[in-house]
Amino acid sequence: MSRIFRAVIMGPPGSGKGTISERIAHTFGIQHLSSGDFLRENIAANTEAGTLAKTYIEKGLLVPDHVMTRLLLPRLEEIARHSWLLDGFPRTLAQAQALNSACELDVVISLNVPFETLKERLRHRWIHPASGRVYNLIFNPPHVTGIDDITGEPLIQHEDDKPEALVARLRHYKDVAKPVMNLYKSKGILHMFSDTDTDHIWPHISSLLSAKIPAPRSSAQSTPTH
Ligand code: G5P
Ligand code: MG
């Protein structure tokens, strides 16, 4: 890759950030850093930030900005020589401003998926709590219902994926994300993708990024398997 490429993917819970990020990382060979996964790693490792973050995540609340920036910005410095894609950070204007003062972004991808679709998707979501691996009973089911493919341990459903909690989470997302999107729109780097299916959105994202990043290998045009 000739130069360093930095991107952010944003979107409401369940909009496909993680799924699309994996495809981008695989296709373009850039590092994928998910704020949710990073928090879960900190929780599993019992770090101070992880213990604090857990109390918020369990209630379906956002982790405070200063905790997020203190966790994420040093991590970005560690991978400063690599191209990366940030998934789930920044989520608030304060986080976006902190990121802004640390680096320049090339592209921001925003996923716009209808509310009814998100509700339906998250209803079918099952998670392996120890690793954060995510399944969907329709889109990417585990080999054995209720069981993690890798460890054979039981899968669980999140309390806040239930419809009532979800409505509140999605509404909150919109309020908080709007000023972040406006900031990136004003910089001319925001690209919005609207559809009900990740498989429909993916070719558009893939061609946008193909024009911006030289693909390191011939898999750039291949069809993803997950
Ligand atoms: P996370 O981990 O960032 P969310 O809730 O924002 O959590 P989530 O759940 O990870 O986002 P996603 O990554 O957008 O969703 O979507 P996904 O996992 O790829 O897809 C969702 C489901 O739909 C999966 O089961 C997938 O297989 C399926 N799917 C995908 N595409 C399709 C499709 O086309 N069709 C169908 N049928 N299914 C599909 O954050 C967790 C918590 O950490 C804290 C917050 O408390 C947050 O709630 N946090 C932060 N707090 C403050 N600031 C930050 N920056 C924070 N980041 C995280
Ligand atoms: Mg995710």
CSV table of N, CA and C and ligand atoms in Angstrom, one decimal, residues 16-19 34 36-37 40 87 125 134, ligand 2:
chain,number,residue,atom,x,y,z
A,16,GLY,N,-24.6,-3.5,10.9
A,16,GLY,CA,-23.6,-4.2,10.0
A,16,GLY,C,-22.2,-3.7,10.0
A,17,LYS,N,-21.9,-2.8,11.0
A,17,LYS,CA,-20.5,-2.2,11.1
A,17,LYS,C,-19.5,-3.4,11.1
A,18,GLY,N,-19.7,-4.3,12.1
A,18,GLY,CA,-18.7,-5.4,12.3
A,18,GLY,C,-18.6,-6.3,11.1
A,19,THR,N,-19.8,-6.6,10.5
A,19,THR,CA,-19.8,-7.5,9.3
A,19,THR,C,-19.0,-6.9,8.1
A,34,SER,N,-12.4,-2.5,16.4
A,34,SER,CA,-13.8,-2.3,16.9
A,34,SER,C,-13.8,-1.8,18.3
A,36,GLY,N,-16.2,-1.7,20.4
A,36,GLY,CA,-17.0,-2.7,21.2
A,36,GLY,C,-16.1,-3.9,21.6
A,37,ASP,N,-15.4,-4.4,20.5
A,37,ASP,CA,-14.5,-5.6,20.8
A,37,ASP,C,-13.4,-5.2,21.7
A,40,ARG,N,-14.7,-5.1,25.2
A,40,ARG,CA,-14.9,-6.5,25.7
A,40,ARG,C,-13.6,-7.2,26.0
A,87,ASP,N,-14.2,1.0,13.9
A,87,ASP,CA,-15.6,0.6,13.9
A,87,ASP,C,-16.2,0.9,15.3
A,125,ARG,N,-30.1,-12.2,17.1
A,125,ARG,CA,-28.6,-12.1,17.4
A,125,ARG,C,-28.3,-13.0,18.6
A,134,VAL,N,-20.3,-12.9,17.2
A,134,VAL,CA,-21.7,-12.6,17.0
A,134,VAL,C,-22.3,-13.5,15.9
B,2,MG,MG,-20.1,-4.4,16.1
